[in-house]
Short mmCIF file of C-alpha atoms in Angstrom, two decimals:
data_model
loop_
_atom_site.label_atom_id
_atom_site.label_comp_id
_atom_site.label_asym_id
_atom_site.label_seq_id
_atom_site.Cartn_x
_atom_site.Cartn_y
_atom_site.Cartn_z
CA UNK A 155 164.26 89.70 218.00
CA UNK A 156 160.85 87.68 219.10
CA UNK A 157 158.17 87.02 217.26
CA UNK A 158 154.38 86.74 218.49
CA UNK A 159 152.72 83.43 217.66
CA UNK A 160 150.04 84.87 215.15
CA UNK A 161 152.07 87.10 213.53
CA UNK A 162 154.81 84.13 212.67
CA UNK A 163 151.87 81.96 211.71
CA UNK A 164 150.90 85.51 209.47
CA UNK A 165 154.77 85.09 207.54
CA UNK A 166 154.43 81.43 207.25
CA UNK A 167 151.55 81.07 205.34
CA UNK A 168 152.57 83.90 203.54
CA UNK A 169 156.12 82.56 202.91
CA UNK A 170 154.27 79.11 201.45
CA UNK A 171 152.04 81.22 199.18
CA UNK A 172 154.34 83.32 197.76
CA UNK A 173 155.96 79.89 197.12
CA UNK A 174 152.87 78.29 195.72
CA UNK A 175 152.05 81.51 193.58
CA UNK A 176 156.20 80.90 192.13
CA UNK A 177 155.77 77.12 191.19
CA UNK A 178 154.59 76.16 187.41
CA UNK A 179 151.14 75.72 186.46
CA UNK A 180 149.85 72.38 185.57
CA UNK A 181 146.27 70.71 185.44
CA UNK A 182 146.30 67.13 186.24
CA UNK A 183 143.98 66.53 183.35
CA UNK A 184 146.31 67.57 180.24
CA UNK A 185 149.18 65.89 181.71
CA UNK A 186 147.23 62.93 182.31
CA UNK A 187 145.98 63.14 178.28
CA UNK A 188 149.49 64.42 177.56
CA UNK A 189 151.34 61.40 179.22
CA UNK A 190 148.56 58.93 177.88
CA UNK A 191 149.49 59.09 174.37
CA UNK A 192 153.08 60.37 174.18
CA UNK A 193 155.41 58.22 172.54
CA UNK A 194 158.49 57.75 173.92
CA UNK A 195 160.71 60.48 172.25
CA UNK A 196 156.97 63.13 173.68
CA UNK A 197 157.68 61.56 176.75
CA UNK A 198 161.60 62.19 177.24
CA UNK A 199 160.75 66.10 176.85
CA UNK A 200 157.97 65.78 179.19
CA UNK A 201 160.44 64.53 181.92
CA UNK A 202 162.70 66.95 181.54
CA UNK A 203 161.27 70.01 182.38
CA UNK A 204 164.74 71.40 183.70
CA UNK A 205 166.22 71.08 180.18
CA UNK A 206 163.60 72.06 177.46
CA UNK A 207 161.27 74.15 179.65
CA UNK A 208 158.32 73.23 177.81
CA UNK A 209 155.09 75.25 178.46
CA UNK A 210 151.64 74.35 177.35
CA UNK A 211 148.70 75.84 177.00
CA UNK A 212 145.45 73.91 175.18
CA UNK A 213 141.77 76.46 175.26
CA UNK A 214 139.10 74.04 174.71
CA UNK A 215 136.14 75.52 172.60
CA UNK A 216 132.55 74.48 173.51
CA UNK A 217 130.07 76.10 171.45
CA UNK A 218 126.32 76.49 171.93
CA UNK A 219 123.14 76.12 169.84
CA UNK A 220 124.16 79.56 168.11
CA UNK A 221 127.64 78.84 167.81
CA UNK A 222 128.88 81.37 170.72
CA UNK A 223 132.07 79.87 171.91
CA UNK A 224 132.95 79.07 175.29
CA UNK A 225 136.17 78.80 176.15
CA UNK A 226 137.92 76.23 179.17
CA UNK A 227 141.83 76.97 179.62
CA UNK A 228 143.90 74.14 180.17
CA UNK A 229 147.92 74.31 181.26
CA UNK A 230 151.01 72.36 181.86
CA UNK A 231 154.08 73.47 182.96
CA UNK A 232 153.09 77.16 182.57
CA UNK A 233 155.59 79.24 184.44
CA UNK A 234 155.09 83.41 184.34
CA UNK A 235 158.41 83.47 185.52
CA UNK A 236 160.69 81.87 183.38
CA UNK A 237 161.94 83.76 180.75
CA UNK A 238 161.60 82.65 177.12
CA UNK A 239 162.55 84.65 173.94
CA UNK A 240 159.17 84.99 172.27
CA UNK A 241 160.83 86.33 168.55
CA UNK A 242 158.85 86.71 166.00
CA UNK A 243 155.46 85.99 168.17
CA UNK A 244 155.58 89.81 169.21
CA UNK A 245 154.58 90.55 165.05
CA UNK A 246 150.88 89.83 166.36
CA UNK A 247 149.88 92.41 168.40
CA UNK A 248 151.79 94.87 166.76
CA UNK A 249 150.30 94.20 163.44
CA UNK A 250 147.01 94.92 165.47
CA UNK A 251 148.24 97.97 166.91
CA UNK A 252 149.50 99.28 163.69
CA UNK A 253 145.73 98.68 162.17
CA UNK A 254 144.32 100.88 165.32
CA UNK A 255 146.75 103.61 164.65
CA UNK A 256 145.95 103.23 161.08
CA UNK A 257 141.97 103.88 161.58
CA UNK A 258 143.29 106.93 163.15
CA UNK A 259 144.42 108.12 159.59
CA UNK A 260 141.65 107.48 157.60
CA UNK A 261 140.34 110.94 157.92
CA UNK A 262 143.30 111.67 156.02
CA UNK A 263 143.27 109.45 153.01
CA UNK A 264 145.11 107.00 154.39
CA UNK A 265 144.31 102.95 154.53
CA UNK A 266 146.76 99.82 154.40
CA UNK A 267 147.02 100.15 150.63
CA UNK A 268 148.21 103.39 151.25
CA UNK A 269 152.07 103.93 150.14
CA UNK A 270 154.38 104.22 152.98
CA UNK A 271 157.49 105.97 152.76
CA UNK A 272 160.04 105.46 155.53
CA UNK A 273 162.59 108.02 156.21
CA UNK A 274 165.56 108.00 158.44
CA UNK A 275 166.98 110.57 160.97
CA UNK A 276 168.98 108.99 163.66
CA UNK A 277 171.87 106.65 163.88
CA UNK A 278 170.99 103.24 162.96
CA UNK A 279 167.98 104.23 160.97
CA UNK A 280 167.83 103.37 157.07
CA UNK A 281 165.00 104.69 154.79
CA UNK A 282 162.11 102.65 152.81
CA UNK A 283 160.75 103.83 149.82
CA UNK A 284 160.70 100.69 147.76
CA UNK A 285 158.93 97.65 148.31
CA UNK A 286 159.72 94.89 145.55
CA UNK A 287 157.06 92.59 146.59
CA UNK A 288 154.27 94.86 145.70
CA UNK A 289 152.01 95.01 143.02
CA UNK A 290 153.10 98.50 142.69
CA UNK A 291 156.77 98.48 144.12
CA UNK A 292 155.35 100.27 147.08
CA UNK A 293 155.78 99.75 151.02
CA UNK A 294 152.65 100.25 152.97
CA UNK A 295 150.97 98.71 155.96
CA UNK A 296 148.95 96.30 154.29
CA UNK A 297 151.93 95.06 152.73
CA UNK A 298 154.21 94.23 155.86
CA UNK A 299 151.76 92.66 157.62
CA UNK A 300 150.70 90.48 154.86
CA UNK A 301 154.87 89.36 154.95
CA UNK A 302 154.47 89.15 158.78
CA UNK A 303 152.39 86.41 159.05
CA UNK A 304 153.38 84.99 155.43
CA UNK A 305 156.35 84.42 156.56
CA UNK A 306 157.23 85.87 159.83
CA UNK A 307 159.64 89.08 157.61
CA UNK A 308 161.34 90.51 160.34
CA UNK A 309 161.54 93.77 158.10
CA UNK A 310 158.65 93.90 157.81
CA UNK A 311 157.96 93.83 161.43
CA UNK A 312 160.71 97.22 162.26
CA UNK A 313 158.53 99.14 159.77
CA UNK A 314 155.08 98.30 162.08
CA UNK A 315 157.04 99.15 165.12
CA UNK A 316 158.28 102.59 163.63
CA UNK A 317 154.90 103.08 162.44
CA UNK A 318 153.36 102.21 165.91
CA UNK A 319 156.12 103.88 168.11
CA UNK A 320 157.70 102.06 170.71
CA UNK A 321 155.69 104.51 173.61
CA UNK A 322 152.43 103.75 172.01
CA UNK A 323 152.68 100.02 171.63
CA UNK A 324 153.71 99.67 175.32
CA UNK A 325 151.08 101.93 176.80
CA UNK A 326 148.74 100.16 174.45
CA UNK A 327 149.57 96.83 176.15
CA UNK A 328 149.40 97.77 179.62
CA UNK A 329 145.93 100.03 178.99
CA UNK A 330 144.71 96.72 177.75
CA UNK A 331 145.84 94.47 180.80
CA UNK A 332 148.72 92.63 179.14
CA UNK A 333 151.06 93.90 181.94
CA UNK A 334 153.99 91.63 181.39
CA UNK A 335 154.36 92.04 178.34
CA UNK A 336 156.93 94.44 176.40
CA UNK A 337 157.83 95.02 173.11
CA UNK A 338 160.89 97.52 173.80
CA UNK A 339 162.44 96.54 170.11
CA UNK A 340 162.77 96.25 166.36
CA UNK A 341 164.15 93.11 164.76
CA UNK A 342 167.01 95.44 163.76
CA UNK A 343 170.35 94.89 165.57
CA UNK A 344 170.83 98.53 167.58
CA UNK A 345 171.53 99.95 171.01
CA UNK A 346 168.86 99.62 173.73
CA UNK A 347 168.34 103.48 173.42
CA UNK A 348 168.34 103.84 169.68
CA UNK A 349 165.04 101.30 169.61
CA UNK A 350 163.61 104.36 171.57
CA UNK A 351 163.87 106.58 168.29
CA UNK A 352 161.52 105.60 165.31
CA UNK A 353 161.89 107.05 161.93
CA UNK A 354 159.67 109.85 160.29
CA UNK A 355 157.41 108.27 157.89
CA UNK A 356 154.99 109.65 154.79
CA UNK A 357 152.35 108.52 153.48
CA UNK A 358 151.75 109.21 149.56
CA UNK A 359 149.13 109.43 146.67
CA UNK A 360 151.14 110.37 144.14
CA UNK A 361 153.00 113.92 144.45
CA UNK A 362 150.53 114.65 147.31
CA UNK A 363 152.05 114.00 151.00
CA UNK A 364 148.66 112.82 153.17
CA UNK A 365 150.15 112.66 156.36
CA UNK A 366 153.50 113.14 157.94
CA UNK A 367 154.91 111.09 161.05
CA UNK A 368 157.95 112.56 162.49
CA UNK A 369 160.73 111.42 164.14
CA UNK A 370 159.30 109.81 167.85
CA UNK A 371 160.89 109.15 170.89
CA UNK A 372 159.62 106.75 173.36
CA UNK A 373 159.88 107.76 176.97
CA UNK A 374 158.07 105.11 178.28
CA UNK A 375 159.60 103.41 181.14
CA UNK A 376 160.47 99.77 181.40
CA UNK A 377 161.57 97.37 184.08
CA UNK A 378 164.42 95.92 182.89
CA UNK A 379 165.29 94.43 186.40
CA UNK A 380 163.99 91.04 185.96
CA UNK A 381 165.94 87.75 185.72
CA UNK A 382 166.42 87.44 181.95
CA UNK A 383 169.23 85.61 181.62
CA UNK A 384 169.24 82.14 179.55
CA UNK A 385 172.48 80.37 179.34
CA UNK A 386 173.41 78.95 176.04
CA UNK A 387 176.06 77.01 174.58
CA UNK A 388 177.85 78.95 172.48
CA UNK A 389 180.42 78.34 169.04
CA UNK A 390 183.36 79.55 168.83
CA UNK A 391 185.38 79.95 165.83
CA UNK A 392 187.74 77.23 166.03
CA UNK A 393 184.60 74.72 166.71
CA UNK A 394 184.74 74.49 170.51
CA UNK A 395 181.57 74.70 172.05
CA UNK A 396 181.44 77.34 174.65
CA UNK A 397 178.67 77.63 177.62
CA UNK A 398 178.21 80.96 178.09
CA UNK A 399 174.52 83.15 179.50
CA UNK A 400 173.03 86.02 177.49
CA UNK A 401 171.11 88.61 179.36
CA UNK A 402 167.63 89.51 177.32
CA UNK A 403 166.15 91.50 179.84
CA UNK A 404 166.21 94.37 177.85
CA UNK A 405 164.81 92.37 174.98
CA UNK A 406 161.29 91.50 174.09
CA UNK A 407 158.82 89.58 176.65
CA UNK A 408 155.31 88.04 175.74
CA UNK A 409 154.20 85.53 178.37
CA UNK A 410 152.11 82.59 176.41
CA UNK A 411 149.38 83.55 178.48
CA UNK A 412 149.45 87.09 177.11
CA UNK A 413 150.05 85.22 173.88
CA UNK A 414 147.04 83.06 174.16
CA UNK A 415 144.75 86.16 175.33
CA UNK A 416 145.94 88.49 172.57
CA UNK A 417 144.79 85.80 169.99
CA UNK A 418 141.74 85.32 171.71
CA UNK A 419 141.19 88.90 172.07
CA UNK A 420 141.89 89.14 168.02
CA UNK A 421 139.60 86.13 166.55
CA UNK A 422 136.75 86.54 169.59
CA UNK A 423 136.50 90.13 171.03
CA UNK A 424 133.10 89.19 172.35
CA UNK A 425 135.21 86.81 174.82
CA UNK A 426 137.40 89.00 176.52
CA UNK A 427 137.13 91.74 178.70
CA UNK A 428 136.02 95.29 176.82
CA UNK A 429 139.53 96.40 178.17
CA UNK A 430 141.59 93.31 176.45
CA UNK A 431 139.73 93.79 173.21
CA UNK A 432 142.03 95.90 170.44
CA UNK A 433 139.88 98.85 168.40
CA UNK A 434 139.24 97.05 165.01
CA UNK A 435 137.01 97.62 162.57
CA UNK A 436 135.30 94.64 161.13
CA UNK A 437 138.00 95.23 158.08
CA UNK A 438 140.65 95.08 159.61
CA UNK A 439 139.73 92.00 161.59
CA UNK A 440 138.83 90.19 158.33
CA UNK A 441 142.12 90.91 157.10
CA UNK A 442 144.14 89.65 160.52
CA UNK A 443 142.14 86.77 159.56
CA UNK A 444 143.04 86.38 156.17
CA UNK A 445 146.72 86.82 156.00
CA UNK A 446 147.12 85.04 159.69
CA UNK A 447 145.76 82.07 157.84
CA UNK A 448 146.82 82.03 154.32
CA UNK A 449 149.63 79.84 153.03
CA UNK A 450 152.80 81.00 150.89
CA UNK A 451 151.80 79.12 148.07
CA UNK A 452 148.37 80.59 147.95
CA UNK A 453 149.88 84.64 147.92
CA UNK A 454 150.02 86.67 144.78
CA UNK A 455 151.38 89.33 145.78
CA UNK A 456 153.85 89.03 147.66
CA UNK A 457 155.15 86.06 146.02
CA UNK A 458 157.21 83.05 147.44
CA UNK A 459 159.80 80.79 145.98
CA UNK A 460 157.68 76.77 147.36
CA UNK A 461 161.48 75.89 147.77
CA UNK A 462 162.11 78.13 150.83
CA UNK A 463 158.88 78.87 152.10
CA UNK A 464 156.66 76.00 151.84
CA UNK A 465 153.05 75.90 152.98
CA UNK A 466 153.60 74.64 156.72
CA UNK A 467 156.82 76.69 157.00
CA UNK A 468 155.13 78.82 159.98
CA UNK A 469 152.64 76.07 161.30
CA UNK A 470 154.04 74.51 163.69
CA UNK A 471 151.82 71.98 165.09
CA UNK A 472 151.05 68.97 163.34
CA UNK A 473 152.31 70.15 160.02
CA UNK A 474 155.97 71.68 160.23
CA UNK A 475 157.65 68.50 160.84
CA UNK A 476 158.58 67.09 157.41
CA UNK A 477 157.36 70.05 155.73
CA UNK A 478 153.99 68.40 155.99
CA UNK A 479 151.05 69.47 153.79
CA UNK A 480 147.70 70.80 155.48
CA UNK A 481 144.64 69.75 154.65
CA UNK A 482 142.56 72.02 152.70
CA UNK A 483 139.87 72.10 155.52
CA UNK A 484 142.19 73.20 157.95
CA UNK A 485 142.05 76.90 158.75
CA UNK A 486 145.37 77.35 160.92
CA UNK A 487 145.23 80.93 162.23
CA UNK A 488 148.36 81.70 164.58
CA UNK A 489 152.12 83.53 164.87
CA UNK A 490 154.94 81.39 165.74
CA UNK A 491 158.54 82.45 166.75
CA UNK A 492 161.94 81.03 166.45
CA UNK A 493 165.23 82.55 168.09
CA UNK A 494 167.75 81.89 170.52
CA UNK A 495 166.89 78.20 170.04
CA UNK A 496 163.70 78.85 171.62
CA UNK A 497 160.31 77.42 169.42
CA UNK A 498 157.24 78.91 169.65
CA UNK A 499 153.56 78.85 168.02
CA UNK A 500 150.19 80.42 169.04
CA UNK A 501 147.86 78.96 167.11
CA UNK A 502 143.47 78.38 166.41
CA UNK A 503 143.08 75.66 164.35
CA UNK A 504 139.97 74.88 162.43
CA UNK A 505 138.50 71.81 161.00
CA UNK A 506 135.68 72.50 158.89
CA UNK A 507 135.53 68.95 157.85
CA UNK A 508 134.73 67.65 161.23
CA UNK A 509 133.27 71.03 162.42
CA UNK A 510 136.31 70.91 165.32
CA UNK A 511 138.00 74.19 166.55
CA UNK A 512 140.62 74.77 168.98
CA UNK A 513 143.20 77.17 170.37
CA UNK A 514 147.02 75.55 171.41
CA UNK A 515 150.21 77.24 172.35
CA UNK A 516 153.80 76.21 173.49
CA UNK A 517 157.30 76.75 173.46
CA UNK A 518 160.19 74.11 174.23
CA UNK A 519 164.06 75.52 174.68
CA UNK A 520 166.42 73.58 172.51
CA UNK A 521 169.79 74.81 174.06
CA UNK A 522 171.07 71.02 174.17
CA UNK A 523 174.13 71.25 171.94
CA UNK A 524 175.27 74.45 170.00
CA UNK A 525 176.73 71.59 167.36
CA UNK A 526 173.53 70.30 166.59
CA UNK A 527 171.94 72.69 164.19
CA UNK A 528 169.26 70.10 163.12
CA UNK A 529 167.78 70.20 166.58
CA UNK A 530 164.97 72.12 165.17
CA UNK A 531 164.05 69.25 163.05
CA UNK A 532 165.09 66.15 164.87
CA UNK A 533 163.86 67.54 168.38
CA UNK A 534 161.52 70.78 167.91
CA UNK A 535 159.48 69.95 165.55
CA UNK A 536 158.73 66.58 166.24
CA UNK A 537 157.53 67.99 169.64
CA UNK A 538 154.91 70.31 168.36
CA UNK A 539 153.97 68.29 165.81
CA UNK A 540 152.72 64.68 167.66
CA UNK A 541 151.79 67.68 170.52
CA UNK A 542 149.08 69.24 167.70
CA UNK A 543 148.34 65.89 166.57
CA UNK A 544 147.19 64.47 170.47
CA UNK A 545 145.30 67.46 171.10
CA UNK A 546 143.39 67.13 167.84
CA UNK A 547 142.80 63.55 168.32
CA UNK A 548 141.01 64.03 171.31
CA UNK A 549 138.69 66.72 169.57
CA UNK A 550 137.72 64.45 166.77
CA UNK A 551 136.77 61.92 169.51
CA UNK A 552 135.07 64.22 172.60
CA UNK A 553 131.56 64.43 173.19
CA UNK A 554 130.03 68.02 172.41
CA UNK A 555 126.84 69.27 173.79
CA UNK A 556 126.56 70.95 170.36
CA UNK A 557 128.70 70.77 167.00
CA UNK A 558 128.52 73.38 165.13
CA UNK A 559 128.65 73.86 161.18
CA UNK A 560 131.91 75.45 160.62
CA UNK A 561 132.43 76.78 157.56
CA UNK A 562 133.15 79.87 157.58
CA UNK A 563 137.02 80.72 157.55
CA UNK A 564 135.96 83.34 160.23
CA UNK A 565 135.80 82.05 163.53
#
């Protein structure tokens, strides 16, 4: 077979940008700030992309004389096609979702105080009709999410997606241009097809049934052909380690740009496409924004024990290392995820002190040594934390063409 000269030129500079288009994302200026003020330990993980994967991502917020917020994205090592377990990240937009469907309801009586009764009707489906941490010993929406971004309660999370519906959520995601992303599962450990089934749910006032969800079944259709396999070292029971690769392709996926842009989308609607924005009301947004920022110690109801889930438990930059205390003029909205040995936050962080705001996300793969279970806090941690506090650093110092008042815990 021949080929004419133009149309091999035609597959060759298609060939290198298909190549170009597969490589990681990095600006030159991050990693130059990035590599300016790492320590040494920063530094190690910076150098070894090929063993902790570490992507960055670091929104710079300009704001003008009224306040509006401009945002300028910067990335390192940001690679759409590596997989990384996002966990407990995916509680975000489907605590959003589950406030659209809710506003759906409200015809009907219904709101997040609104008891939620969970029923079960398929194999691997168990029944909620009692929630402990409530005022009233009552599940409802506003309750999960509230223990969502508490402290990340993977229950809690199920009971949003069997609200939701696995169909809607997905359809949801892809209407609003967040087309790698998928949320096929629960948190609950089930076969791929059983996550497909959600359970019927009630909502109550008293004797009175206000609405009645039955049994769902997604038929949405997934690609589940994608490289998702992450090898991992592995325990076994008489102590050897093992090396072994786990397929997740059927699992959960949420890119940290999608991450990043669903946050956005959350906290400043006004900056994202129409399309990308979710349908809140200004209710429900004040409540993402209250719960997404509160600390353990400051919730009534639910109520945590300081001893297990102290304030920084779920803030990952600057503050989780050491179980460090934040500030009281820090305003840290975000969802972070842990699982598989993969660390992840998606944070805004606000500084009403020094009238700074930002938005930062990352993950880092910790699949060095199954052994090692402090790896989190000798290795993970560590990482996010002198991360959070260079990119911080440089916003206390950078020149502004206007700095705002920021008081507000609203953004």
């Amino acid at each position: 077979m021949s080929w004419s000269k133009p149309a091999y030129l035609i597959l060759l500079i298609a060939a290198c940008i298909t190549k170009a288009q597969a490589q990681p994302h990095t600006d030159a200026w991050l990693q130059q700030l990035l590599y300016a003020k790492a320590s040494p330990a920063f530094r190690h993980i910076l150098d070894h992309p090929e063993v902790y994967h570490v992507q960055i991502i670091y929104n710079r917020i300009d704001r003008d004389r009224k306040g509006k917020p401009a945002f300028t994205r910067y990335e390192y090592n940001v690679d759409p096609g590596r997989y990384f377990y996002p966990a407990s990240t995916v509680k975000l937009p489907t605590a959003a979702l589950a406030l659209e469907k809710l506003d759906r309801l409200h015809s009907k009586g219904v709101d997040k105080e609104t008891p939620m009764l969970t029923d079960s009707a398929h194999k691997g489906q168990s029944a909620t009709r009692v929630d402990t941490s409530a005022t009233n010993k009552l599940p409802s929406i506003g309750q999960y999410i509230k223990k969502v971004f508490l402290v990340s309660d993977n229950d809690a999370y199920s009971r949003l997606f069997e609200f939701v519906g696995q169909q809607t959520i997905n359809e949801r995601l892809q209407q609003m241009g967040y087309t790698d992303t998928h949320i096929p599962r629960r948190f609950f450990v089930m076969p791929d097809e059983d996550h497909r089934y959600t359970n019927p749910i009630s909502f109550v006032k008293g004797n009175d049934t206000l609405y009645k969800q039955p049994m769902l079944y997604s038929t949405f259709k997934f690609d589940f052909t994608k490289d998702h396999r992450i090898p991992r070292k592995l325990v076994e029971a008489n102590g050897a380690v093992k090396a072994d690769t786990l397929n997740l392709a059927t699992h959960n996926t949420f890119p940290l740009r999608d991450q990043q842009q669903v946050l956005q989308a959350i906290l400043f609607p006004a900056s994202v496409k129409k399309a990308q924005r979710f349908k809140l009301t200004d209710d429900d947004r004040a409540f993402l924004y209250r719960y997404m920022s509160m600390l353990p110690s400051q919730s009534v109801s639910p109520a945590y024990d300081a001893r297990a889930y102290f304030d920084s438990y779920g803030k990952f930059f600057s503050y989780r290392a050491g179980k460090g205390s934040i500030p009281s003029y820090i305003h840290y909205y975000n969802k972070a995820g842990w699982a598989y040995n993969f660390l992840t936050d998606n944070a805004y962080i606000v500084d009403v002190k020094n009238n700074v705001d930002l938005m930062l996300a990352a993950v880092i793969d910790l699949n060095l040594d199954a052994t090692a279970g402090d790896r989190y806090e000798k290795i993970g941690y560590p990482f996010f934390k002198e991360l959070g506090d260079i990119i911080y650093q440089y916003e206390l110092q950078r020149t502004r063409p206007y700095r705002p008042a920021l008081t507000e815990r609203r953004p």
